[in-house]
mmCIF file of C-alpha atoms in Angstrom:
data_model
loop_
_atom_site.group_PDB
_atom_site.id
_atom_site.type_symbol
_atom_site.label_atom_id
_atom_site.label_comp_id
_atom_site.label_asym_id
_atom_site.label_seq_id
_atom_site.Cartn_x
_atom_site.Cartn_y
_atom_site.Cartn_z
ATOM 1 C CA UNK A 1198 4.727 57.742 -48.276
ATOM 2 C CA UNK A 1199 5.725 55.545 -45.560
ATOM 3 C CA UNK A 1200 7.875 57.955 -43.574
ATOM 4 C CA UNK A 1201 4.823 60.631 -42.528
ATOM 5 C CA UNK A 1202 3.846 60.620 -39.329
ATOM 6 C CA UNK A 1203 0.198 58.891 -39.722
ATOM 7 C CA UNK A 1204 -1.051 56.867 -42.838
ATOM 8 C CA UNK A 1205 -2.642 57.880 -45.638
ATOM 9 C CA UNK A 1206 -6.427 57.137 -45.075
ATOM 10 C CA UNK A 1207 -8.091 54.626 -47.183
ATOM 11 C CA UNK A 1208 -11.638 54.968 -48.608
ATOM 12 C CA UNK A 1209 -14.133 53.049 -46.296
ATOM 13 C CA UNK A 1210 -15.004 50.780 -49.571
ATOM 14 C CA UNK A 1211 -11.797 49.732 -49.405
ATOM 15 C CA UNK A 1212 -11.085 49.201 -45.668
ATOM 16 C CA UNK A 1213 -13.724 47.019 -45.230
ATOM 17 C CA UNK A 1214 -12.729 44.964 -48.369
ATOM 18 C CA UNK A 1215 -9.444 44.292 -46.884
ATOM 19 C CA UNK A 1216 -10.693 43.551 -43.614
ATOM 20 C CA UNK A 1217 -13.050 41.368 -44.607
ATOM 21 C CA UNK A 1218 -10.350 39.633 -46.316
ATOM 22 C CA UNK A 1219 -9.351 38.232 -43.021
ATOM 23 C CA UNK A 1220 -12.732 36.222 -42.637
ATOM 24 C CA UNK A 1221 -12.210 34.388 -45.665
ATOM 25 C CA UNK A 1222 -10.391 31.349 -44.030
ATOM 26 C CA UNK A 1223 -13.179 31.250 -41.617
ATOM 27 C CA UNK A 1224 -15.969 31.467 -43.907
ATOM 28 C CA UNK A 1225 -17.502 27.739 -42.678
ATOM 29 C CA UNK A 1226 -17.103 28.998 -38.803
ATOM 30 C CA UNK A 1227 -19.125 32.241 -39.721
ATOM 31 C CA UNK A 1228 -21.381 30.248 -41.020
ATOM 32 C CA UNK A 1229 -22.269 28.152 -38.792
ATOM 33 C CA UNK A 1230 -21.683 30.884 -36.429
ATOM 34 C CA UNK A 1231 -24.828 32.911 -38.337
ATOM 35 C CA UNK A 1232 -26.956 29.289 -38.372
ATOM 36 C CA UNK A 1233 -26.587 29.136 -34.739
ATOM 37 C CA UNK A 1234 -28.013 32.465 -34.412
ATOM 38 C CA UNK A 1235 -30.858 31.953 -36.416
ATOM 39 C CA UNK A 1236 -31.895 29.214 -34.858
ATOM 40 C CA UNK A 1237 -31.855 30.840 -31.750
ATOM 41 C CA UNK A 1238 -33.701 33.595 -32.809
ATOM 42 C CA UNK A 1239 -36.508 30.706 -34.176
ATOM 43 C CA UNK A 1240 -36.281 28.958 -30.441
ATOM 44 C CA UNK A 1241 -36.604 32.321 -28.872
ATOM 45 C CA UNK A 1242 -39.488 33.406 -31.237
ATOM 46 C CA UNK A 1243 -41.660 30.264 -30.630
ATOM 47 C CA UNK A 1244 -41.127 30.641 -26.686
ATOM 48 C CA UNK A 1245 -44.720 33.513 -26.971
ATOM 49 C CA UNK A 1246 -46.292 32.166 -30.142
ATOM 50 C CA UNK A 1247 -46.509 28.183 -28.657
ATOM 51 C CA UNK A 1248 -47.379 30.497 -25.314
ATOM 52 C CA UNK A 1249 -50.143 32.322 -26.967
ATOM 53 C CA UNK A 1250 -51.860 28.845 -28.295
ATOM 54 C CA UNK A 1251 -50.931 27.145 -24.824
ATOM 55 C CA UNK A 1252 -52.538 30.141 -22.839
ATOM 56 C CA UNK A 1253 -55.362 29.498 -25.217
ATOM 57 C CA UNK A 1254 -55.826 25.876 -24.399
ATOM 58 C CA UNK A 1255 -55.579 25.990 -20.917
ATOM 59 C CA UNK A 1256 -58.048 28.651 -20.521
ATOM 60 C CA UNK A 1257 -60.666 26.297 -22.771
ATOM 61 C CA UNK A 1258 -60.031 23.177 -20.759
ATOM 62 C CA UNK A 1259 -58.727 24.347 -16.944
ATOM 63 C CA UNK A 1260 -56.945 20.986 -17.222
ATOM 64 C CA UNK A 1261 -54.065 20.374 -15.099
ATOM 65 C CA UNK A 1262 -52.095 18.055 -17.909
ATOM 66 C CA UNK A 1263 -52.347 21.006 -20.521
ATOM 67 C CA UNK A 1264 -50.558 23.520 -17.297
ATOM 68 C CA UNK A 1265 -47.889 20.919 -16.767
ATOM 69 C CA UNK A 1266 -47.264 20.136 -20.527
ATOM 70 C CA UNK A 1267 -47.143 23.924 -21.496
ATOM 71 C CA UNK A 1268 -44.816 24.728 -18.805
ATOM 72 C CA UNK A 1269 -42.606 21.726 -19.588
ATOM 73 C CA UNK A 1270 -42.576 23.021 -24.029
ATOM 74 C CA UNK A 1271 -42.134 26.585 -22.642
ATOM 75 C CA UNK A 1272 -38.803 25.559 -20.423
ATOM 76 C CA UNK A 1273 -37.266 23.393 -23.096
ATOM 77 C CA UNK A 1274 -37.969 26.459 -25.538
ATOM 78 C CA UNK A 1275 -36.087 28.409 -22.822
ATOM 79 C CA UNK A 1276 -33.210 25.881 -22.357
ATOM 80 C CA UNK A 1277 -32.619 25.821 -26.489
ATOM 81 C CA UNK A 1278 -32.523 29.342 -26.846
ATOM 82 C CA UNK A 1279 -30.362 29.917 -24.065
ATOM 83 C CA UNK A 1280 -28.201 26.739 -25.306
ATOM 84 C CA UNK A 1281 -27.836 28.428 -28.619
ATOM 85 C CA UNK A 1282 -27.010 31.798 -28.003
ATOM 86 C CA UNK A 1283 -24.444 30.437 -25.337
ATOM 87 C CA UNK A 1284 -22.968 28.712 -28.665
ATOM 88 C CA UNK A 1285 -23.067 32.175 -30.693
ATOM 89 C CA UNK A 1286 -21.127 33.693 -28.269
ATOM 90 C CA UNK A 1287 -18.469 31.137 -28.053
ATOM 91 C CA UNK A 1288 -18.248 30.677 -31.772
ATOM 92 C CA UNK A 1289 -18.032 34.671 -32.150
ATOM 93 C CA UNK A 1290 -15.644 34.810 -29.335
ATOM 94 C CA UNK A 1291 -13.105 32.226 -30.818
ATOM 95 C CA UNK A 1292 -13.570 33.395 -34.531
ATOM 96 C CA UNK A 1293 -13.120 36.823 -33.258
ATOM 97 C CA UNK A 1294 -9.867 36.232 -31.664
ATOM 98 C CA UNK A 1295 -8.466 33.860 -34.394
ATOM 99 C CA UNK A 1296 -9.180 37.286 -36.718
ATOM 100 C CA UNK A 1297 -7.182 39.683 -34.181
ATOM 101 C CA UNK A 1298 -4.458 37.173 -33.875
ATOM 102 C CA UNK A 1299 -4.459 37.203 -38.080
ATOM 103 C CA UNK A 1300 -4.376 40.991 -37.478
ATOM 104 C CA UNK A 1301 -2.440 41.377 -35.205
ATOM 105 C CA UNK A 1302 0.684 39.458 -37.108
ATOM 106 C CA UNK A 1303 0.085 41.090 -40.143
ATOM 107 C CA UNK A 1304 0.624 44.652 -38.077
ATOM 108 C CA UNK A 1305 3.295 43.327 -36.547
ATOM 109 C CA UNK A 1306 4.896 42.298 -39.941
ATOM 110 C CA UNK A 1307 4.293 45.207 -41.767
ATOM 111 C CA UNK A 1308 5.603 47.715 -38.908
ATOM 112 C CA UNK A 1309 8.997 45.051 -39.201
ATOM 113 C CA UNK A 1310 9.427 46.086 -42.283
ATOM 114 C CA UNK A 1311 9.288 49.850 -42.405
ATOM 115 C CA UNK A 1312 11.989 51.924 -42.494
ATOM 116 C CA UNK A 1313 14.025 53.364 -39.394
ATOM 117 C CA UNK A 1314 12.786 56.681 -40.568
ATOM 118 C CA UNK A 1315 9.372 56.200 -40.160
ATOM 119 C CA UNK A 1316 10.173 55.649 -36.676
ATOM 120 C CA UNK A 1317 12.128 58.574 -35.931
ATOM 121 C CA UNK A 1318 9.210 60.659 -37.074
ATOM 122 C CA UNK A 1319 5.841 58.259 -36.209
ATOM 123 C CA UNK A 1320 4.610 57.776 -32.452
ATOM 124 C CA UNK A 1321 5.087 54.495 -30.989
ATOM 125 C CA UNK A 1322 1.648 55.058 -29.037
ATOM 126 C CA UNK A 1323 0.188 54.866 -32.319
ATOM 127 C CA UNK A 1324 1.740 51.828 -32.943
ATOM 128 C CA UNK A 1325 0.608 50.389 -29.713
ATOM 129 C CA UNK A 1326 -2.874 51.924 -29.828
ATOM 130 C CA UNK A 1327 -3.196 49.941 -33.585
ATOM 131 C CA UNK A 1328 -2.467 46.654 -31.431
ATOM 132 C CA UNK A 1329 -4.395 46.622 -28.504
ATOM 133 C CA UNK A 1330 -7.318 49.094 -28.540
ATOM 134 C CA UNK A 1331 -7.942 49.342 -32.439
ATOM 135 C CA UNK A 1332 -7.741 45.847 -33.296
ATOM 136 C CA UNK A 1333 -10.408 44.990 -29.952
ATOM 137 C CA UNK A 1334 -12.381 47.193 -31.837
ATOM 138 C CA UNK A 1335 -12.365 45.589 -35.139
ATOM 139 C CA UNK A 1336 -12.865 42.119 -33.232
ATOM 140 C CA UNK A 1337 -16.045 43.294 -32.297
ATOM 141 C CA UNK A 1338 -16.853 45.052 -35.131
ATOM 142 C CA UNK A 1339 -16.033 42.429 -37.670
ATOM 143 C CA UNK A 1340 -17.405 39.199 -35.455
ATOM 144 C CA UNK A 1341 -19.423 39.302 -32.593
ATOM 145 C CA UNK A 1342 -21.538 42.707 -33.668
ATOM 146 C CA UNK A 1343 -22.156 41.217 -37.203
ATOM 147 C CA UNK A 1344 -23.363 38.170 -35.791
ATOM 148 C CA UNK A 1345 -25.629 39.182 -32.981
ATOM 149 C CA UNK A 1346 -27.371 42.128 -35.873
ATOM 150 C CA UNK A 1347 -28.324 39.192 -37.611
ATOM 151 C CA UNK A 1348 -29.814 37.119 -34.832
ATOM 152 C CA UNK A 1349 -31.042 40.801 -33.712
ATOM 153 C CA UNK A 1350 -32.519 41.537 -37.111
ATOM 154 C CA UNK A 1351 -34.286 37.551 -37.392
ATOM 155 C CA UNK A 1352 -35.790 39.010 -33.806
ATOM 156 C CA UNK A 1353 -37.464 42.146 -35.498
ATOM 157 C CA UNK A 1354 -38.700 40.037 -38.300
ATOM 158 C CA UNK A 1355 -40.085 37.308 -36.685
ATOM 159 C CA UNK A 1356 -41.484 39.826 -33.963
ATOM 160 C CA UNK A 1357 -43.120 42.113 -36.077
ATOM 161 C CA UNK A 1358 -44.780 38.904 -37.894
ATOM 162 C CA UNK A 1359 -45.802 37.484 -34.713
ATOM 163 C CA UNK A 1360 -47.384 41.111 -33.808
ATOM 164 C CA UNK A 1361 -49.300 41.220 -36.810
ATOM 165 C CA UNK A 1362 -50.810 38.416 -36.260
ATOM 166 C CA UNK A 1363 -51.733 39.282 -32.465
ATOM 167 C CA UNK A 1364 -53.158 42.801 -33.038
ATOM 168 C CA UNK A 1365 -52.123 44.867 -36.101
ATOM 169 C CA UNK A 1366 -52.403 48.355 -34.530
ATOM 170 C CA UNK A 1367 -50.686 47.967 -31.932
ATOM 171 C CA UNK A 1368 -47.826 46.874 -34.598
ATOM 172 C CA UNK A 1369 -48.302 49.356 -36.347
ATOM 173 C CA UNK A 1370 -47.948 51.937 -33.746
ATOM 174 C CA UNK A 1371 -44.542 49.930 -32.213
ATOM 175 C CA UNK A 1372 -43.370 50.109 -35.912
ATOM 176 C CA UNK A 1373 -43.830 53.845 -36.505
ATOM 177 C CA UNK A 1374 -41.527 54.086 -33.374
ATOM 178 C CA UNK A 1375 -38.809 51.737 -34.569
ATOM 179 C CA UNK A 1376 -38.140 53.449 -37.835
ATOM 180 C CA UNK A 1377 -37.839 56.924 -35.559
ATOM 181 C CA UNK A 1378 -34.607 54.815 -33.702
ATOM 182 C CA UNK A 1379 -32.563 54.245 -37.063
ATOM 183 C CA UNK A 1380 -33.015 58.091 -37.928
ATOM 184 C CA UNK A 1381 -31.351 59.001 -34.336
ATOM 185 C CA UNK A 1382 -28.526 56.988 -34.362
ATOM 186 C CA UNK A 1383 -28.014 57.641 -38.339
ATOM 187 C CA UNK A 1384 -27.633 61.414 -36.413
ATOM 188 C CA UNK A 1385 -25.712 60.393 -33.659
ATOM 189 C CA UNK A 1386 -23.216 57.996 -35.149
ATOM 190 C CA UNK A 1387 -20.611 60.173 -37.091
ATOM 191 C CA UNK A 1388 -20.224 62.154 -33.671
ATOM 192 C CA UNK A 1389 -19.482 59.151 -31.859
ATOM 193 C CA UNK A 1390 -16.891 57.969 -33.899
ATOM 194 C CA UNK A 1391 -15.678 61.508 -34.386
ATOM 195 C CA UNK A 1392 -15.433 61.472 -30.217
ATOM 196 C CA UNK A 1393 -14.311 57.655 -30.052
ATOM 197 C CA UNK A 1394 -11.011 58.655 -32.454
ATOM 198 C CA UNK A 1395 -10.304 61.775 -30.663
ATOM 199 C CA UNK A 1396 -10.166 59.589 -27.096
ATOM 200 C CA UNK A 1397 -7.924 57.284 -28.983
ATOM 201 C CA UNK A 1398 -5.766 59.750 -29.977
ATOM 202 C CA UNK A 1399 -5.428 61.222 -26.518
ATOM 203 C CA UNK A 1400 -4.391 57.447 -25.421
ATOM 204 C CA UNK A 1401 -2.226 56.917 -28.177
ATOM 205 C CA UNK A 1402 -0.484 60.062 -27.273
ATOM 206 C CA UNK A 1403 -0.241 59.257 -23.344
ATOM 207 C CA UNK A 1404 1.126 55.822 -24.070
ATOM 208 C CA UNK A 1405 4.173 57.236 -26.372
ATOM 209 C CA UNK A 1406 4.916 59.672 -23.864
ATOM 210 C CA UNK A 1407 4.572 57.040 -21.297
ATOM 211 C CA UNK A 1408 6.968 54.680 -23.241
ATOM 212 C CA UNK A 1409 9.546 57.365 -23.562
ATOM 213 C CA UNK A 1410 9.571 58.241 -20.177
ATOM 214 C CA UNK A 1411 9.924 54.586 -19.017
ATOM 215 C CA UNK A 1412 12.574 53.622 -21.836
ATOM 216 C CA UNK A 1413 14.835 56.800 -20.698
ATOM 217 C CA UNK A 1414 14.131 56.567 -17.109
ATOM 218 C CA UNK A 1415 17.661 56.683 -15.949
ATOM 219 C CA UNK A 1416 17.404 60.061 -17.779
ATOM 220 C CA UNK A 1417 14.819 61.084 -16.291
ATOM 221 C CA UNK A 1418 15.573 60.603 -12.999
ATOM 222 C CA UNK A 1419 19.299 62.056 -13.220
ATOM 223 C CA UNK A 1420 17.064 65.018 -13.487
ATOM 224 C CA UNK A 1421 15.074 64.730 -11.296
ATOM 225 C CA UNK A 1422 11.897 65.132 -13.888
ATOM 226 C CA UNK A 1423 9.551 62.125 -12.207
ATOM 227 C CA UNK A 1424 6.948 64.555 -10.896
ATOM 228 C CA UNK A 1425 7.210 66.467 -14.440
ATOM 229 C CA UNK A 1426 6.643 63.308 -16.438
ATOM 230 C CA UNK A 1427 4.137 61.937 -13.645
ATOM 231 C CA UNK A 1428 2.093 65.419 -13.962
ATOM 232 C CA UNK A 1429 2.270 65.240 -18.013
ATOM 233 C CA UNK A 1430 0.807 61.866 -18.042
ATOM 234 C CA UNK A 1431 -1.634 62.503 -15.338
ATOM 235 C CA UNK A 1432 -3.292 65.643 -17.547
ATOM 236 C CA UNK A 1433 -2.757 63.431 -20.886
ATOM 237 C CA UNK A 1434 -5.164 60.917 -18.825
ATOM 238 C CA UNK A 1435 -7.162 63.537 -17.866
ATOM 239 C CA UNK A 1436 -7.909 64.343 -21.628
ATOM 240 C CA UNK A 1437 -8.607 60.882 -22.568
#
């Protein structure tokens, strides 16, 4: 019900479902947000292979031109890729922040229409942890770290392509090693977000405790309790 202290949780199906709800009225900005990072990717890729055939050349004809026309392709490969991935990150920045501002109202709306109850019995940390440190999580989460995996994951494509056609073994060997990564953070994930909810639980509780403190502080200091809350918040930071 909506009185208990903390929310029922929802199954991770349908959490994402409903927060990918709030990229729907940005679906042309994400993608041209994901074009941009493609193309990047592309610009960045070509940056070794038009190297490798421009290494070739010069070393065939020791011809000054071919030096000065390589170097010239190479830096304007440089200057689009660095052009394009500046225009990832401001297109992830500003869809990101258009989503948390979405969020944020919809938070705000829904915790204006609970009952008084609810807040007799809930923490207002929580509350306040939901706005500011949850919902910078989701930002990144559902904007900028979507969009850089799939310029990231264009990189390992196009890389391991690239490889192959340089020297097979030795792509073979990098490869064996890649899939080893996956496997370790497939391990090490759940305990990071098992640690990650704990700290933000410690916060949430330091910043109700906080907020009482400050809202009563006339209380507080008819009895002379600032070094008792000071000392309670300093171990509640402590723990965070």
């Amino acid at each position: 019900g909506c009185c208990t202290q903390r929310d029922a949780p929802m199954s991770p199906r349908s959490s994402l479902s409903r927060l990918l709800g709030f990229l729907s009225p940005y679906r042309g900005l994400v993608s041209i947000a994901v074009a941009v990072t493609l193309l990047a990717s592309v610009a960045a890729l070509a940056v070794p292979w038009f190297g490798r055939s421009a290494l070739d050349r010069v070393a065939a004809t020791r011809a000054a031109a071919d030096v000065n026309h390589a170097f010239l392709v190479l830096g304007v490969l440089w200057l689009i890729a660095a052009a394009l991935n500046f225009t990832r990150d401001v297109l992830s920045s500003y869809l990101g922040h258009r989503v948390l501002t979405d969020l944020r109202q919809k938070v705000i709306f829904h915790a204006l229409q609970l009952p008084v109850p609810y807040f007799d019995r809930a923490r207002l940390g929580d509350l306040m942890s939901r706005l500011t440190t949850d919902s910078e999580q989701l930002r990144r989460t559902m904007t900028e770290d979507p969009i850089r995996a799939v310029g990231d994951l264009a990189m390992v494509i196009g890389g391991a392509v690239l490889l192959l056609t340089l020297d097979w073994r030795l792509t073979t060997a990098l490869l064996a090693v890649g899939l080893a990564v996956p496997a370790g953070h497939r391990w090490l994930s759940p305990q990071l977000r098992s640690l990650n909810r704990t700290t933000l639980d410690a916060a949430s509780s330091m910043l109700s405790r906080t907020g009482e403190a400050l809202s009563n502080l006339r209380l507080v200091k008819s009895f002379g309790r600032e070094r008792h809350e000071g000392s309670i918040a300093a171990t509640a930071l402590e723990s965070v």
